[in-house]
Each structure stands twice: as C-alpha cells, then as structure tokens.
GROMACS .gro file of C-alpha atoms in nm:
model
  356
    1MET     CA    1  10.353  14.799  11.088
    2ALA     CA    2  10.124  14.637  10.828
    3TYR     CA    3   9.765  14.737  10.767
    4PRO     CA    4   9.524  14.606  11.032
    5ARG     CA    5   9.294  14.306  10.988
    6ASP     CA    6   8.970  14.228  11.161
    7VAL     CA    7   9.091  13.880  11.260
    8ILE     CA    8   9.435  13.719  11.280
    9ILE     CA    9   9.462  13.345  11.340
   10VAL     CA   10   9.797  13.195  11.438
   11GLY     CA   11   9.821  12.835  11.318
   12SER     CA   12   9.711  12.687  10.984
   13GLY     CA   13   9.620  12.338  11.096
   14ILE     CA   14   9.269  12.193  11.091
   15THR     CA   15   9.150  12.412  11.378
   16GLY     CA   16   9.298  12.737  11.254
   17LEU     CA   17   9.188  12.704  10.892
   18SER     CA   18   8.843  12.583  10.997
   19ALA     CA   19   8.802  12.881  11.229
   20ALA     CA   20   8.905  13.109  10.943
   21LEU     CA   21   8.664  12.941  10.700
   22PHE     CA   22   8.360  12.955  10.928
   23TYR     CA   23   8.431  13.306  11.054
   24LYS     CA   24   8.483  13.449  10.704
   25ARG     CA   25   8.180  13.267  10.568
   26ALA     CA   26   7.962  13.427  10.836
   27ASN     CA   27   8.134  13.767  10.820
   28PRO     CA   28   8.231  13.814  10.452
   29LYS     CA   29   8.316  14.182  10.490
   30HIS     CA   30   8.575  14.116  10.761
   31THR     CA   31   8.940  14.061  10.673
   32VAL     CA   32   9.084  13.733  10.804
   33LEU     CA   33   9.457  13.654  10.805
   34VAL     CA   34   9.608  13.315  10.896
   35LEU     CA   35   9.977  13.292  10.989
   36ASP     CA   36  10.199  12.984  11.009
   37ARG     CA   37  10.564  12.959  11.107
   38GLY     CA   38  10.647  12.697  10.844
   39PHE     CA   39  10.626  12.643  10.470
   40TRP     CA   40  10.342  12.403  10.562
   41PRO     CA   41  10.185  12.332  10.903
   42THR     CA   42  10.451  12.179  11.126
   43GLY     CA   43  10.239  12.051  11.416
   44ALA     CA   44  10.008  11.750  11.399
   45THR     CA   45   9.777  11.830  11.104
   46ALA     CA   46  10.028  11.767  10.825
   47ARG     CA   47  10.221  11.502  11.019
   48ASN     CA   48   9.947  11.270  11.145
   49ALA     CA   49   9.887  10.912  11.035
   50GLY     CA   50   9.554  10.977  10.864
   51PHE     CA   51   9.331  10.795  11.112
   52ALA     CA   52   8.964  10.894  11.113
   53CYS     CA   53   8.881  10.739  11.449
   54PHE     CA   54   8.684  10.846  11.755
   55GLY     CA   55   8.782  10.612  12.037
   56SER     CA   56   8.888  10.251  12.090
   57ALA     CA   57   8.718  10.055  12.369
   58SER     CA   58   9.025  10.041  12.592
   59GLU     CA   59   9.086  10.415  12.549
   60LEU     CA   60   8.730  10.487  12.661
   61LEU     CA   61   8.773  10.251  12.953
   62ASP     CA   62   9.094  10.424  13.052
   63ASP     CA   63   8.926  10.765  13.024
   64LEU     CA   64   8.652  10.650  13.262
   65SER     CA   65   8.915  10.598  13.531
   66ASN     CA   66   9.003  10.968  13.514
   67GLU     CA   67   8.684  11.148  13.409
   68SER     CA   68   8.309  11.128  13.456
   69GLU     CA   69   8.096  10.909  13.234
   70GLN     CA   70   7.918  11.216  13.101
   71ASP     CA   71   8.244  11.384  12.996
   72VAL     CA   72   8.374  11.074  12.818
   73ARG     CA   73   8.040  11.014  12.645
   74LEU     CA   74   8.003  11.373  12.526
   75ARG     CA   75   8.359  11.374  12.391
   76LEU     CA   76   8.291  11.051  12.202
   77GLU     CA   77   7.984  11.211  12.042
   78SER     CA   78   8.182  11.525  11.964
   79ARG     CA   79   8.451  11.322  11.786
   80PHE     CA   80   8.193  11.133  11.581
   81ASN     CA   81   8.006  11.450  11.486
   82GLY     CA   82   8.334  11.624  11.410
   83LEU     CA   83   8.430  11.355  11.160
   84ASN     CA   84   8.093  11.390  10.992
   85LEU     CA   85   8.137  11.768  10.968
   86LEU     CA   86   8.484  11.720  10.815
   87LYS     CA   87   8.352  11.474  10.556
   88THR     CA   88   8.053  11.694  10.473
   89GLU     CA   89   8.258  12.012  10.432
   90LEU     CA   90   8.552  11.866  10.242
   91GLY     CA   91   8.399  11.569  10.059
   92THR     CA   92   8.487  11.204  10.114
   93GLN     CA   93   8.630  11.152   9.764
   94GLU     CA   94   8.836  11.471   9.778
   95ILE     CA   95   9.009  11.363  10.101
   96GLU     CA   96   9.018  10.991  10.007
   97TYR     CA   97   8.815  10.892  10.310
   98HIS     CA   98   8.754  10.519  10.352
   99MET     CA   99   8.532  10.380  10.628
  100CYS     CA  100   8.719  10.050  10.644
  101GLY     CA  101   8.649   9.982  11.012
  102GLY     CA  102   8.898   9.971  11.296
  103TYR     CA  103   9.026   9.681  11.507
  104GLU     CA  104   9.166   9.703  11.858
  105LEU     CA  105   9.407   9.417  11.923
  106PHE     CA  106   9.453   9.226  12.249
  107ASP     CA  107   9.725   8.964  12.300
  108LYS     CA  108   9.761   8.705  12.577
  109ALA     CA  109   9.903   8.959  12.820
  110ASP     CA  110   9.590   9.173  12.779
  111GLU     CA  111   9.329   8.920  12.892
  112GLU     CA  112   9.214   9.124  13.192
  113LEU     CA  113   9.194   9.445  12.987
  114TYR     CA  114   9.002   9.259  12.717
  115ARG     CA  115   8.756   9.125  12.974
  116HIS     CA  116   8.693   9.473  13.118
  117CYS     CA  117   8.641   9.620  12.771
  118LYS     CA  118   8.408   9.335  12.676
  119GLU     CA  119   8.195   9.409  12.983
  120LYS     CA  120   8.167   9.776  12.881
  121LEU     CA  121   8.072   9.722  12.516
  122PRO     CA  122   7.695   9.746  12.577
  123LEU     CA  123   7.754  10.081  12.749
  124PHE     CA  124   7.979  10.213  12.472
  125ASN     CA  125   7.734  10.098  12.204
  126SER     CA  126   7.450  10.272  12.387
  127TRP     CA  127   7.652  10.596  12.394
  128VAL     CA  128   7.703  10.591  12.017
  129GLU     CA  129   7.341  10.495  11.947
  130THR     CA  130   7.202  10.765  12.178
  131GLY     CA  131   7.427  11.035  12.038
  132THR     CA  132   7.431  10.942  11.670
  133GLY     CA  133   7.161  10.684  11.598
  134GLU     CA  134   7.421  10.426  11.490
  135LYS     CA  135   7.357  10.081  11.637
  136GLU     CA  136   7.606   9.808  11.736
  137THR     CA  137   7.919  10.007  11.661
  138TYR     CA  138   8.155   9.795  11.870
  139GLU     CA  139   8.163   9.416  11.839
  140LEU     CA  140   8.392   9.124  11.925
  141LYS     CA  141   8.594   8.971  11.641
  142THR     CA  142   8.927   8.800  11.575
  143TYR     CA  143   9.196   8.911  11.330
  144ASN     CA  144   9.519   8.727  11.246
  145GLY     CA  145   9.494   8.525  11.566
  146PHE     CA  146   9.431   8.826  11.791
  147LYS     CA  147   9.117   8.885  11.993
  148THR     CA  148   8.985   9.221  11.877
  149ILE     CA  149   8.710   9.473  11.936
  150TYR     CA  150   8.592   9.600  11.600
  151ASN     CA  151   8.455   9.950  11.542
  152ARG     CA  152   8.274   9.948  11.209
  153LEU     CA  153   8.254  10.330  11.186
  154GLU     CA  154   8.627  10.404  11.185
  155GLY     CA  155   8.844  10.464  10.882
  156TYR     CA  156   9.129  10.662  10.734
  157LEU     CA  157   9.190  10.950  10.497
  158HIS     CA  158   9.468  11.126  10.308
  159SER     CA  159   9.602  11.392  10.545
  160GLY     CA  160   9.770  11.597  10.274
  161LYS     CA  161   9.461  11.609  10.054
  162MET     CA  162   9.246  11.692  10.356
  163LEU     CA  163   9.466  11.991  10.437
  164ASN     CA  164   9.485  12.100  10.074
  165ARG     CA  165   9.107  12.089  10.040
  166LEU     CA  166   9.057  12.286  10.361
  167LEU     CA  167   9.309  12.547  10.249
  168GLN     CA  168   9.134  12.582   9.912
  169LYS     CA  169   8.795  12.632  10.076
  170ALA     CA  170   8.932  12.894  10.315
  171THR     CA  171   9.111  13.093  10.044
  172ASN     CA  172   8.810  13.067   9.813
  173VAL     CA  173   8.597  13.263  10.062
  174GLY     CA  174   8.868  13.529  10.093
  175VAL     CA  175   9.087  13.412  10.381
  176GLU     CA  176   9.447  13.534  10.347
  177VAL     CA  177   9.725  13.288  10.443
  178ARG     CA  178  10.092  13.371  10.503
  179TRP     CA  179  10.354  13.096  10.540
  180ASN     CA  180  10.704  13.115  10.690
  181THR     CA  181  10.575  13.376  10.933
  182PRO     CA  182  10.681  13.278  11.287
  183VAL     CA  183  10.506  13.466  11.569
  184ASP     CA  184  10.700  13.581  11.872
  185ARG     CA  185  10.407  13.684  12.093
  186ILE     CA  186  10.048  13.794  12.108
  187GLU     CA  187   9.933  14.110  12.281
  188LYS     CA  188   9.596  14.284  12.292
  189GLY     CA  189   9.528  14.406  11.940
  190SER     CA  190   9.868  14.295  11.807
  191VAL     CA  191  10.060  13.995  11.679
  192ILE     CA  192  10.436  14.052  11.692
  193LEU     CA  193  10.643  13.846  11.449
  194ASP     CA  194  10.992  13.712  11.514
  195ASP     CA  195  11.140  13.984  11.293
  196GLY     CA  196  10.968  14.256  11.495
  197LEU     CA  197  10.691  14.334  11.246
  198ILE     CA  198  10.366  14.421  11.424
  199LEU     CA  199  10.033  14.308  11.280
  200GLN     CA  200   9.718  14.462  11.422
  201ALA     CA  201   9.377  14.300  11.458
  202ASP     CA  202   9.062  14.348  11.662
  203LYS     CA  203   9.038  13.973  11.722
  204ILE     CA  204   9.324  13.725  11.756
  205LEU     CA  205   9.306  13.346  11.782
  206SER     CA  206   9.586  13.115  11.892
  207ALA     CA  207   9.529  12.779  11.722
  208VAL     CA  208   9.872  12.622  11.754
  209ASN     CA  209   9.763  12.324  11.966
  210GLY     CA  210  10.074  12.166  12.126
  211PHE     CA  211  10.268  12.492  12.101
  212SER     CA  212  10.002  12.695  12.283
  213LYS     CA  213  10.198  12.780  12.597
  214LYS     CA  214  10.457  12.961  12.387
  215LEU     CA  215  10.194  13.218  12.294
  216ILE     CA  216   9.926  13.185  12.563
  217PRO     CA  217  10.073  13.127  12.913
  218GLU     CA  218   9.721  13.071  13.047
  219SER     CA  219   9.688  12.755  12.838
  220SER     CA  220   9.696  12.413  13.007
  221VAL     CA  221   9.807  12.240  12.686
  222ASP     CA  222  10.144  12.065  12.677
  223PRO     CA  223  10.320  11.928  12.368
  224ALA     CA  224  10.306  11.554  12.304
  225ARG     CA  225  10.537  11.431  12.032
  226GLY     CA  226  10.425  11.135  11.821
  227TYR     CA  227  10.649  10.908  11.611
  228ILE     CA  228  10.547  10.737  11.285
  229PHE     CA  229  10.728  10.527  11.026
  230VAL     CA  230  10.635  10.364  10.696
  231THR     CA  231  10.787  10.045  10.557
  232LYS     CA  232  10.906   9.985  10.205
  233PRO     CA  233  10.663   9.783   9.987
  234LEU     CA  234  10.592   9.441  10.134
  235THR     CA  235  10.530   9.109   9.960
  236LYS     CA  236  10.333   8.993  10.265
  237MET     CA  237  10.081   9.247  10.394
  238PRO     CA  238   9.834   9.076  10.633
  239TRP     CA  239   9.678   9.394  10.773
  240LYS     CA  240   9.400   9.574  10.588
  241GLY     CA  241   9.219   9.856  10.765
  242THR     CA  242   9.306  10.051  11.078
  243PHE     CA  243   9.434   9.899  11.403
  244HIS     CA  244   9.493  10.008  11.761
  245TYR     CA  245   9.678   9.848  12.048
  246ASN     CA  246   9.740   9.933  12.415
  247LYS     CA  247   9.462  10.185  12.490
  248GLY     CA  248   9.514  10.358  12.158
  249TYR     CA  249   9.881  10.440  12.221
  250VAL     CA  250   9.990  10.223  11.925
  251TYR     CA  251   9.822  10.252  11.586
  252PHE     CA  252   9.893  10.110  11.243
  253ARG     CA  253   9.726  10.065  10.904
  254ASP     CA  254   9.790   9.957  10.550
  255LEU     CA  255   9.919  10.216  10.307
  256GLY     CA  256   9.876  10.020   9.987
  257ASN     CA  257  10.134   9.743  10.021
  258ARG     CA  258  10.324   9.937  10.287
  259LEU     CA  259  10.267   9.936  10.663
  260LEU     CA  260  10.228  10.267  10.847
  261ILE     CA  261  10.274  10.244  11.224
  262GLY     CA  262  10.321  10.495  11.504
  263GLY     CA  263  10.266  10.591  11.862
  264ALA     CA  264  10.404  10.414  12.171
  265ARG     CA  265  10.438  10.753  12.340
  266ASP     CA  266  10.370  10.587  12.675
  267VAL     CA  267  10.707  10.407  12.651
  268ASP     CA  268  10.878  10.738  12.737
  269LYS     CA  269  10.596  10.985  12.791
  270THR     CA  270  10.793  11.246  12.989
  271THR     CA  271  11.057  11.285  12.719
  272GLU     CA  272  10.788  11.326  12.453
  273THR     CA  273  10.659  11.652  12.602
  274SER     CA  274  10.894  11.825  12.362
  275TYR     CA  275  10.867  12.107  12.109
  276THR     CA  276  11.132  11.953  11.881
  277ASN     CA  277  11.084  11.705  11.599
  278ASP     CA  278  11.367  11.481  11.719
  279ILE     CA  279  11.315  11.104  11.705
  280ASN     CA  280  11.323  10.925  12.040
  281PRO     CA  281  11.533  10.607  11.992
  282LYS     CA  282  11.362  10.434  12.285
  283ILE     CA  283  11.020  10.466  12.122
  284LYS     CA  284  11.152  10.393  11.775
  285ASN     CA  285  11.316  10.070  11.892
  286TRP     CA  286  11.001   9.964  12.078
  287LEU     CA  287  10.793  10.005  11.762
  288LEU     CA  288  11.052   9.828  11.548
  289ASP     CA  289  11.043   9.532  11.788
  290PHE     CA  290  10.662   9.535  11.801
  291THR     CA  291  10.644   9.531  11.421
  292ALA     CA  292  10.896   9.250  11.389
  293ASP     CA  293  10.762   9.035  11.675
  294LYS     CA  294  10.385   9.084  11.654
  295LEU     CA  295  10.270   9.175  11.304
  296GLY     CA  296  10.389   8.885  11.089
  297ILE     CA  297  10.506   9.085  10.786
  298ASP     CA  298  10.813   9.007  10.570
  299THR     CA  299  11.106   8.899  10.785
  300ASP     CA  300  11.338   9.119  10.579
  301TRP     CA  301  11.115   9.428  10.584
  302GLU     CA  302  11.280   9.771  10.578
  303MET     CA  303  11.179  10.119  10.682
  304GLU     CA  304  11.122  10.370  10.403
  305GLN     CA  305  11.061  10.693  10.596
  306GLU     CA  306  10.997  10.822  10.948
  307TRP     CA  307  10.882  11.146  11.108
  308THR     CA  308  10.737  11.303  11.420
  309GLY     CA  309  10.452  11.545  11.481
  310THR     CA  310  10.353  11.745  11.787
  311MET     CA  311  10.009  11.693  11.937
  312GLY     CA  312   9.859  11.887  12.228
  313PHE     CA  313   9.717  11.749  12.556
  314GLY     CA  314   9.549  11.957  12.825
  315ASN     CA  315   9.424  11.870  13.170
  316THR     CA  316   9.172  11.637  13.004
  317LYS     CA  317   9.136  11.501  12.651
  318SER     CA  318   8.864  11.759  12.583
  319PRO     CA  319   8.992  12.067  12.397
  320GLU     CA  320   9.015  12.406  12.560
  321CYS     CA  321   8.827  12.683  12.383
  322PHE     CA  322   8.787  13.016  12.559
  323LYS     CA  323   8.842  13.389  12.552
  324VAL     CA  324   9.179  13.450  12.717
  325LYS     CA  325   9.131  13.825  12.752
  326ASP     CA  326   8.974  14.106  12.558
  327GLY     CA  327   9.028  14.040  12.187
  328ILE     CA  328   9.228  13.715  12.231
  329TRP     CA  329   9.098  13.356  12.209
  330ILE     CA  330   9.253  13.009  12.219
  331ALA     CA  331   9.146  12.676  12.068
  332ALA     CA  332   9.382  12.389  12.144
  333GLY     CA  333   9.440  12.058  12.323
  334LEU     CA  334   9.288  11.807  12.084
  335GLY     CA  335   9.435  11.510  12.268
  336GLY     CA  336   9.562  11.325  11.961
  337MET     CA  337   9.218  11.338  11.795
  338GLY     CA  338   9.267  11.646  11.577
  339VAL     CA  339   9.118  11.486  11.266
  340ALA     CA  340   8.796  11.416  11.453
  341LEU     CA  341   8.783  11.731  11.666
  342GLY     CA  342   8.968  12.003  11.475
  343MET     CA  343   8.700  12.131  11.237
  344ASN     CA  344   8.427  12.134  11.498
  345LEU     CA  345   8.659  12.315  11.739
  346GLY     CA  346   8.739  12.572  11.470
  347LYS     CA  347   8.370  12.627  11.408
  348ARG     CA  348   8.302  12.663  11.780
  349VAL     CA  349   8.569  12.924  11.839
  350ALA     CA  350   8.469  13.113  11.523
  351GLU     CA  351   8.118  13.141  11.662
  352MET     CA  352   8.260  13.275  11.989
  353MET     CA  353   8.462  13.537  11.800
  354GLY     CA  354   8.204  13.652  11.547
  355GLU     CA  355   7.840  13.718  11.481
  356PHE     CA  356   7.651  13.414  11.352
   0.00000   0.00000   0.00000
C-alpha cells in the first residue's frame, strides 16, 4: 500500500488533467495524483483528429429530433465556451490553434436535409449570438461544387501539443502523474491497480470517458470507436480548412499537403461500441470509397497511416458529471466533442470535489 493522497484521478485525457489542474490550483496544499493505463492517453484525447468545432447545422438539427431545444442550445453554448477556456488556458500559439472556419457539405442526395438545415439557420445563429455575442456564425456557401453551410468560428489544433501543454501546466502546479498504471477497480477511499497495489485517497475521480463502465457501473457511457486515416503527401489538395458531412459523422481537413479524414461510425455503429483499437474494415472501406469518389484528390493517392480512438457517448450528448457515492465522482460522456467540452467538464467536476 502506497502513501495516501488527497485526490486520485483515473484518466489523463483533457478532462482528467483539467480536473487535476483546477483542483490543485484551488487547493495547493492537497496532493493530487493522476493515473493512466498507457504510456500516453489511449482513449480519444491523444487519438482525435484535432477538430476545434462545436456543432454542424445538420448535427444540431438531428439533436433537436431527440432532445429539447433548450438542451441542444445550452450544449452548443457549453462547447463554444469550452473551446474559449481551452484556448485561454493553453494559448493558441502553443497548441497551434487556427480558426480557419468549417464547412458542412451536402451533395445531391442531401437536398431535403440541406433545405431543413437552411430553414433552421436563423435559429442556430440566434443561439450563438445570445450565448456568446457572436453574430452570423452560420451562412450558406459553396465549396468545390458542393452546397455548404459555413461556420466561421470553427478551426483545428495540434492534439499532441494541446495535451503536452496541459500536462506541463498540471505538473507545474504540483500534480503528480503516473503512466503505465492500469486500474482494476475503484472502491470507497481506494484505487486498486491491476497488480494488486492499493492506493488510498479521500476523493477519487473516474475520468476515463468511453471506458467508464469498467470502473463505474452506474455510468451510462458506452464506448464509441472512431477511425481516422491520413494520406501521403498529395500534389492536388483542393480542401483547405475543416469539413463535415452526414450530420457530423464524417469529418476531414487538410494536414499540410496531406488529407486527414475519419468517422463514418454510423456505417456500423453497433460494432463500434468496442473497447478495442481494432480497425473495422466496413468503415475503412466506406471512407476509402468516399475519399476516392467525392473529394477529387490525386487519383493515385495512398494512405500513410491509420488509427482508432475510443470516444464516450451517454444517454444524451451532454456529459455526465456527478458524485457516484461518498468520495467517488465521475466525469465522462463527451459525445465526440472532447476538445470543446473536456476542459470545462474537468473544471466543473473539480469544483464539485473541492473548495473554490
């Protein structure tokens, strides 16, 4: 048994490290330990595509079919404010943030969806203006022959530099981080590692997002695997900025003269509720065909690398953040928007756990 800490946080992604940073900053005399099962975070934080987005028009429209207008609007504001908090805390230059704008593409088969989204743009613009003061965020444009809805406030960042910067800030205030430390279970006052070592703490936070049910059975969050690949350098690169397609399920952007593309989880959604990092050939082939048939890049383009990352989805796209039982909290279920929501969620749960 190791010496006890005041706080142990399981998970070193955006949420976990942010919770550690804000808690330690407000309670400098408390000891805070962050644990992660891998050499580097193995969920979504270190494996995402670097999108700094907060909601395409068709995603918002789809959300309205399942949730109240108030819930969708408040989540949109939370995503926007979360991105601003991330940029303020970490620095736009340090994380290579670029507000290049984002385009949602609609092809001929999407005419009805495009029409419905077009009708809702005044509503969506009013949400952003009311919550943030930003006017005319969404507008109609065309791009490479596609009808698009442009969001001028979206952008991208360097995921690795974002995580590195967050880790530096957390350790600079005295947060202790331990890698390659898989956790078997959480009990009141104790975190039990896979090797049987028991770590004691007055307060314990599970911040493992898509892996939450492994540690907190009360969680509603299920894993949602996402697939991404990057091409080799292209001689013809007609896409500059960030792009979404099919209610946000497909996303791509330029990576210098390479194309980064991912998603299409809806092609085989049931199979993608997996804890493994296996690549689903059905989804991979769909994205390969989409790239070859729709995007107009080099005809002889080749893939350079591919990977998967595990997101977390709960009963809604709004994260869950609550006290599970005495001394144990959970913050998870970021619904594929961890970059926008993770830091704010970490701050929120830190405030629940500590004295601010």
